Amino acid sequence: MSVSGNPRQARRLSYTVWNEFRHEKTDEAVREIYPAGMHQAIAGYLSQQEGLSVRTATLDEPEQGLSEEVLAETDVLTWWGHVAHEEVRDEIVDRVQARILEGMGLIVLHSGHYSKIFKRMMGTSCSLKWREAAEKERLWVINPHHPITRGLGRYIELPHTEMYGEPFDIPTPDKVIFISWFEGGEVFRSGCTWTRGKGKIFYFCPGHETFPIYHNPEILKVIENAVRWANFAGNAKVDLEAANVQPLETIES
Ligand code: ZN
């Protein structure tokens, strides 16, 4: 594919997969599914897709993996956390929030609904109902024209998942992309989008650590689609600069 002409096409989308990376070190069942960590399963797939430059970052790295330099170079960040949300330092959350408002995309996965950064960006408790019964989940594509659902059929079916159920205490999304039905009877808004400043945010429910969900090609496809959708290039033209402006019309007063 030609990359001449449009300079945006010449630059690869820079994507960072952030993972708390604790269950994989302490739980043998999780390590069997993700020997190198969930972040490597996601990065392994995304790094093979066209036009993406992929890096990983984890909680136990210096600056919790998210230095100013890493964030400055990141167009889209995905976030997976569960047992160590409180260990994420507030200065890192401030830093990530500032980058989102500048236009970095954020994709929050599964138990990341309780992460500091997601609660910060939503402004609500982000609480939900849950159950670990290895039940079936059917994610209905309710927005088939949205870029995040490109290439999918009417639904995605996962044979074994953790149930997340309504009410999900989030602000009303810009778009609901998926609604999940669970074998036990609950439903859940399992794919939702928001905008904050210039940044696009997507929450995507699947991903409990004891199921091989980030090896599922359809789930990985959704993450890939979401990364492309959340990329800054489309947001750069949004004018959110503070300015004292002259009136367009003559004001009679
Ligand atoms: Zn879970």
mmCIF file of N, CA and C and ligand atoms in Angstrom, residues 23 80 82 110-111 130 132 162 164 207-210, ligand 1:
data_model
loop_
_atom_site.group_PDB
_atom_site.id
_atom_site.type_symbol
_atom_site.label_atom_id
_atom_site.label_comp_id
_atom_site.label_asym_id
_atom_site.label_seq_id
_atom_site.Cartn_x
_atom_site.Cartn_y
_atom_site.Cartn_z
ATOM 1 N N HIS A 23 -2.102 -11.627 38.259
ATOM 2 C CA HIS A 23 -2.691 -12.976 38.296
ATOM 3 C C HIS A 23 -1.784 -13.983 37.600
ATOM 4 N N TRP A 80 -5.889 -3.205 31.447
ATOM 5 C CA TRP A 80 -6.441 -4.369 32.159
ATOM 6 C C TRP A 80 -5.895 -4.345 33.579
ATOM 7 N N HIS A 82 -7.108 -5.568 37.940
ATOM 8 C CA HIS A 82 -8.108 -6.227 38.781
ATOM 9 C C HIS A 82 -7.758 -6.130 40.270
ATOM 10 N N HIS A 110 -12.656 -5.367 30.696
ATOM 11 C CA HIS A 110 -13.171 -6.232 31.765
ATOM 12 C C HIS A 110 -13.120 -5.560 33.140
ATOM 13 N N SER A 111 -12.347 -6.133 34.092
ATOM 14 C CA SER A 111 -12.334 -5.644 35.469
ATOM 15 C C SER A 111 -11.692 -4.260 35.592
ATOM 16 N N TRP A 130 -21.983 -9.131 39.462
ATOM 17 C CA TRP A 130 -21.137 -10.143 38.828
ATOM 18 C C TRP A 130 -21.372 -11.526 39.426
ATOM 19 N N GLU A 132 -19.259 -15.599 39.079
ATOM 20 C CA GLU A 132 -18.292 -16.484 38.423
ATOM 21 C C GLU A 132 -18.873 -17.881 38.372
ATOM 22 N N GLU A 162 -17.211 -14.823 32.949
ATOM 23 C CA GLU A 162 -17.738 -14.275 34.191
ATOM 24 C C GLU A 162 -18.904 -13.370 33.803
ATOM 25 N N TYR A 164 -21.121 -10.206 34.022
ATOM 26 C CA TYR A 164 -21.226 -8.826 34.478
ATOM 27 C C TYR A 164 -22.650 -8.383 34.123
ATOM 28 N N GLY A 207 -13.057 -10.709 29.228
ATOM 29 C CA GLY A 207 -11.647 -10.782 29.580
ATOM 30 C C GLY A 207 -11.309 -11.301 30.964
ATOM 31 N N HIS A 208 -12.202 -12.115 31.569
ATOM 32 C CA HIS A 208 -11.860 -12.673 32.877
ATOM 33 C C HIS A 208 -10.626 -13.570 32.752
ATOM 34 N N GLU A 209 -9.727 -13.457 33.731
ATOM 35 C CA GLU A 209 -8.376 -14.025 33.598
ATOM 36 C C GLU A 209 -8.330 -15.554 33.548
ATOM 37 N N THR A 210 -9.366 -16.235 34.010
ATOM 38 C CA THR A 210 -9.299 -17.703 34.019
ATOM 39 C C THR A 210 -9.918 -18.332 32.773
HETATM 40 ZN ZN ZN B 1 -13.116 -11.064 36.074
#
